Amino acid sequence: MLLYYPFKEISQILLCIVIEDALAGVQAAKAAQMRCIAVKTTLPEEILKDAGPSLIKDEIGSVSLDDILSGGSDYSM
């Protein structure tokens, strides 16, 4: 199977972070091997956690610059 990434190198994926509140979005970020901060605006933490985001926050306003730069370390991808 040939996978296409719109990055020059796979290592550039590590520079990307997804902020998502939908289960499908978190799953897509994980499938693309991108770091993901899930936001609990539409789904409870238990459902989002099962999808494997890097970090879960209560709302978009609580996502800090540190969260974005570190990608979160509370949950493993």
PDB file of N, CA and C in Angstrom, residues 7-54:
ATOM      1  N   PHE A   7       3.798  16.118   2.698  1.00  0.00           N
ATOM      2  CA  PHE A   7       4.980  16.655   3.350  1.00  0.00           C
ATOM      3  C   PHE A   7       6.199  16.162   2.585  1.00  0.00           C
ATOM      4  N   LYS A   8       7.262  16.939   2.609  1.00  0.00           N
ATOM      5  CA  LYS A   8       8.484  16.516   1.938  1.00  0.00           C
ATOM      6  C   LYS A   8       9.085  15.304   2.626  1.00  0.00           C
ATOM      7  N   GLU A   9       8.968  15.254   3.939  1.00  0.00           N
ATOM      8  CA  GLU A   9       9.484  14.135   4.699  1.00  0.00           C
ATOM      9  C   GLU A   9       8.455  13.746   5.747  1.00  0.00           C
ATOM     10  N   ILE A  10       8.405  12.467   6.058  1.00  0.00           N
ATOM     11  CA  ILE A  10       7.486  11.989   7.084  1.00  0.00           C
ATOM     12  C   ILE A  10       7.763  12.694   8.413  1.00  0.00           C
ATOM     13  N   SER A  11       9.016  13.036   8.690  1.00  0.00           N
ATOM     14  CA  SER A  11       9.348  13.697   9.953  1.00  0.00           C
ATOM     15  C   SER A  11       8.660  15.049  10.097  1.00  0.00           C
ATOM     16  N   GLN A  12       8.225  15.645   8.995  1.00  0.00           N
ATOM     17  CA  GLN A  12       7.533  16.924   9.068  1.00  0.00           C
ATOM     18  C   GLN A  12       6.147  16.783   9.685  1.00  0.00           C
ATOM     19  N   ILE A  13       5.615  15.566   9.725  1.00  0.00           N
ATOM     20  CA  ILE A  13       4.332  15.335  10.381  1.00  0.00           C
ATOM     21  C   ILE A  13       4.423  15.745  11.839  1.00  0.00           C
ATOM     22  N   LEU A  14       5.595  15.577  12.428  1.00  0.00           N
ATOM     23  CA  LEU A  14       5.778  15.923  13.831  1.00  0.00           C
ATOM     24  C   LEU A  14       5.619  17.410  14.082  1.00  0.00           C
ATOM     25  N   LEU A  15       5.720  18.212  13.038  1.00  0.00           N
ATOM     26  CA  LEU A  15       5.563  19.651  13.173  1.00  0.00           C
ATOM     27  C   LEU A  15       4.105  20.078  13.131  1.00  0.00           C
ATOM     28  N   CYS A  16       3.230  19.165  12.796  1.00  0.00           N
ATOM     29  CA  CYS A  16       1.811  19.461  12.648  1.00  0.00           C
ATOM     30  C   CYS A  16       1.065  19.098  13.924  1.00  0.00           C
ATOM     31  N   ILE A  17       0.074  19.902  14.267  1.00  0.00           N
ATOM     32  CA  ILE A  17      -0.809  19.553  15.375  1.00  0.00           C
ATOM     33  C   ILE A  17      -2.246  19.835  14.965  1.00  0.00           C
ATOM     34  N   VAL A  18      -3.124  18.937  15.333  1.00  0.00           N
ATOM     35  CA  VAL A  18      -4.542  19.048  15.021  1.00  0.00           C
ATOM     36  C   VAL A  18      -5.274  19.377  16.313  1.00  0.00           C
ATOM     37  N   ILE A  19      -6.190  20.345  16.261  1.00  0.00           N
ATOM     38  CA  ILE A  19      -7.073  20.631  17.396  1.00  0.00           C
ATOM     39  C   ILE A  19      -8.472  20.282  16.922  1.00  0.00           C
ATOM     40  N   GLU A  20      -9.092  19.317  17.598  1.00  0.00           N
ATOM     41  CA  GLU A  20     -10.311  18.721  17.055  1.00  0.00           C
ATOM     42  C   GLU A  20     -11.316  18.433  18.164  1.00  0.00           C
ATOM     43  N   ASP A  21     -12.606  18.574  17.844  1.00  0.00           N
ATOM     44  CA  ASP A  21     -13.645  18.228  18.815  1.00  0.00           C
ATOM     45  C   ASP A  21     -14.541  17.091  18.331  1.00  0.00           C
ATOM     46  N   ALA A  22     -14.287  16.584  17.151  1.00  0.00           N
ATOM     47  CA  ALA A  22     -15.079  15.490  16.605  1.00  0.00           C
ATOM     48  C   ALA A  22     -14.297  14.179  16.670  1.00  0.00           C
ATOM     49  N   LEU A  23     -14.978  13.111  16.971  1.00  0.00           N
ATOM     50  CA  LEU A  23     -14.334  11.809  17.070  1.00  0.00           C
ATOM     51  C   LEU A  23     -13.634  11.436  15.766  1.00  0.00           C
ATOM     52  N   ALA A  24     -14.301  11.649  14.650  1.00  0.00           N
ATOM     53  CA  ALA A  24     -13.699  11.323  13.349  1.00  0.00           C
ATOM     54  C   ALA A  24     -12.434  12.145  13.094  1.00  0.00           C
ATOM     55  N   GLY A  25     -12.419  13.382  13.545  1.00  0.00           N
ATOM     56  CA  GLY A  25     -11.243  14.229  13.377  1.00  0.00           C
ATOM     57  C   GLY A  25     -10.062  13.742  14.201  1.00  0.00           C
ATOM     58  N   VAL A  26     -10.325  13.324  15.439  1.00  0.00           N
ATOM     59  CA  VAL A  26      -9.268  12.783  16.293  1.00  0.00           C
ATOM     60  C   VAL A  26      -8.734  11.484  15.689  1.00  0.00           C
ATOM     61  N   GLN A  27      -9.637  10.635  15.220  1.00  0.00           N
ATOM     62  CA  GLN A  27      -9.231   9.372  14.599  1.00  0.00           C
ATOM     63  C   GLN A  27      -8.413   9.617  13.338  1.00  0.00           C
ATOM     64  N   ALA A  28      -8.800  10.604  12.550  1.00  0.00           N
ATOM     65  CA  ALA A  28      -8.067  10.920  11.319  1.00  0.00           C
ATOM     66  C   ALA A  28      -6.669  11.448  11.638  1.00  0.00           C
ATOM     67  N   ALA A  29      -6.563  12.286  12.650  1.00  0.00           N
ATOM     68  CA  ALA A  29      -5.258  12.805  13.049  1.00  0.00           C
ATOM     69  C   ALA A  29      -4.349  11.665  13.501  1.00  0.00           C
ATOM     70  N   LYS A  30      -4.893  10.766  14.284  1.00  0.00           N
ATOM     71  CA  LYS A  30      -4.104   9.628  14.753  1.00  0.00           C
ATOM     72  C   LYS A  30      -3.697   8.746  13.578  1.00  0.00           C
ATOM     73  N   ALA A  31      -4.609   8.499  12.653  1.00  0.00           N
ATOM     74  CA  ALA A  31      -4.305   7.669  11.480  1.00  0.00           C
ATOM     75  C   ALA A  31      -3.206   8.301  10.626  1.00  0.00           C
ATOM     76  N   ALA A  32      -3.159   9.631  10.610  1.00  0.00           N
ATOM     77  CA  ALA A  32      -2.133  10.354   9.850  1.00  0.00           C
ATOM     78  C   ALA A  32      -0.860  10.550  10.667  1.00  0.00           C
ATOM     79  N   GLN A  33      -0.837   9.998  11.871  1.00  0.00           N
ATOM     80  CA  GLN A  33       0.311  10.087  12.776  1.00  0.00           C
ATOM     81  C   GLN A  33       0.627  11.527  13.170  1.00  0.00           C
ATOM     82  N   MET A  34      -0.418  12.348  13.283  1.00  0.00           N
ATOM     83  CA  MET A  34      -0.256  13.736  13.695  1.00  0.00           C
ATOM     84  C   MET A  34      -0.634  13.870  15.166  1.00  0.00           C
ATOM     85  N   ARG A  35       0.028  14.804  15.834  1.00  0.00           N
ATOM     86  CA  ARG A  35      -0.340  15.082  17.218  1.00  0.00           C
ATOM     87  C   ARG A  35      -1.716  15.733  17.230  1.00  0.00           C
ATOM     88  N   CYS A  36      -2.508  15.410  18.255  1.00  0.00           N
ATOM     89  CA  CYS A  36      -3.878  15.912  18.285  1.00  0.00           C
ATOM     90  C   CYS A  36      -4.263  16.348  19.693  1.00  0.00           C
ATOM     91  N   ILE A  37      -4.795  17.549  19.787  1.00  0.00           N
ATOM     92  CA  ILE A  37      -5.401  18.020  21.027  1.00  0.00           C
ATOM     93  C   ILE A  37      -6.909  17.930  20.815  1.00  0.00           C
ATOM     94  N   ALA A  38      -7.543  17.084  21.595  1.00  0.00           N
ATOM     95  CA  ALA A  38      -8.994  16.934  21.509  1.00  0.00           C
ATOM     96  C   ALA A  38      -9.641  17.920  22.476  1.00  0.00           C
ATOM     97  N   VAL A  39     -10.775  18.478  22.063  1.00  0.00           N
ATOM     98  CA  VAL A  39     -11.500  19.453  22.865  1.00  0.00           C
ATOM     99  C   VAL A  39     -12.892  18.892  23.163  1.00  0.00           C
ATOM    100  N   LYS A  40     -13.284  18.928  24.451  1.00  0.00           N
ATOM    101  CA  LYS A  40     -14.543  18.327  24.900  1.00  0.00           C
ATOM    102  C   LYS A  40     -15.745  19.241  24.691  1.00  0.00           C
ATOM    103  N   THR A  41     -15.917  19.784  23.511  1.00  0.00           N
ATOM    104  CA  THR A  41     -17.081  20.644  23.286  1.00  0.00           C
ATOM    105  C   THR A  41     -18.288  19.869  22.786  1.00  0.00           C
ATOM    106  N   THR A  42     -18.050  18.725  22.157  1.00  0.00           N
ATOM    107  CA  THR A  42     -19.172  17.955  21.618  1.00  0.00           C
ATOM    108  C   THR A  42     -19.252  16.537  22.169  1.00  0.00           C
ATOM    109  N   LEU A  43     -18.156  16.032  22.730  1.00  0.00           N
ATOM    110  CA  LEU A  43     -18.124  14.654  23.223  1.00  0.00           C
ATOM    111  C   LEU A  43     -17.477  14.588  24.596  1.00  0.00           C
ATOM    112  N   PRO A  44     -17.862  13.595  25.409  1.00  0.00           N
ATOM    113  CA  PRO A  44     -17.227  13.449  26.720  1.00  0.00           C
ATOM    114  C   PRO A  44     -15.794  12.924  26.606  1.00  0.00           C
ATOM    115  N   GLU A  45     -15.023  13.176  27.648  1.00  0.00           N
ATOM    116  CA  GLU A  45     -13.614  12.795  27.661  1.00  0.00           C
ATOM    117  C   GLU A  45     -13.398  11.305  27.420  1.00  0.00           C
ATOM    118  N   GLU A  46     -14.264  10.468  27.952  1.00  0.00           N
ATOM    119  CA  GLU A  46     -14.107   9.014  27.815  1.00  0.00           C
ATOM    120  C   GLU A  46     -14.094   8.584  26.350  1.00  0.00           C
ATOM    121  N   ILE A  47     -14.972   9.157  25.550  1.00  0.00           N
ATOM    122  CA  ILE A  47     -15.036   8.804  24.128  1.00  0.00           C
ATOM    123  C   ILE A  47     -13.813   9.335  23.392  1.00  0.00           C
ATOM    124  N   LEU A  48     -13.443  10.575  23.666  1.00  0.00           N
ATOM    125  CA  LEU A  48     -12.270  11.158  23.013  1.00  0.00           C
ATOM    126  C   LEU A  48     -10.997  10.417  23.403  1.00  0.00           C
ATOM    127  N   LYS A  49     -10.873  10.044  24.673  1.00  0.00           N
ATOM    128  CA  LYS A  49      -9.672   9.351  25.150  1.00  0.00           C
ATOM    129  C   LYS A  49      -9.469   8.032  24.415  1.00  0.00           C
ATOM    130  N   ASP A  50     -10.561   7.324  24.142  1.00  0.00           N
ATOM    131  CA  ASP A  50     -10.468   6.055  23.419  1.00  0.00           C
ATOM    132  C   ASP A  50      -9.898   6.221  22.012  1.00  0.00           C
ATOM    133  N   ALA A  51     -10.047   7.414  21.439  1.00  0.00           N
ATOM    134  CA  ALA A  51      -9.522   7.675  20.097  1.00  0.00           C
ATOM    135  C   ALA A  51      -8.016   7.942  20.114  1.00  0.00           C
ATOM    136  N   GLY A  52      -7.442   8.194  21.296  1.00  0.00           N
ATOM    137  CA  GLY A  52      -6.000   8.327  21.421  1.00  0.00           C
ATOM    138  C   GLY A  52      -5.374   9.673  21.106  1.00  0.00           C
ATOM    139  N   PRO A  53      -6.012  10.801  21.497  1.00  0.00           N
ATOM    140  CA  PRO A  53      -5.365  12.089  21.244  1.00  0.00           C
ATOM    141  C   PRO A  53      -4.141  12.263  22.137  1.00  0.00           C
ATOM    142  N   SER A  54      -3.301  13.217  21.795  1.00  0.00           N
ATOM    143  CA  SER A  54      -2.127  13.530  22.608  1.00  0.00           C
ATOM    144  C   SER A  54      -2.531  14.191  23.918  1.00  0.00           C
TER     145      SER A  54
END
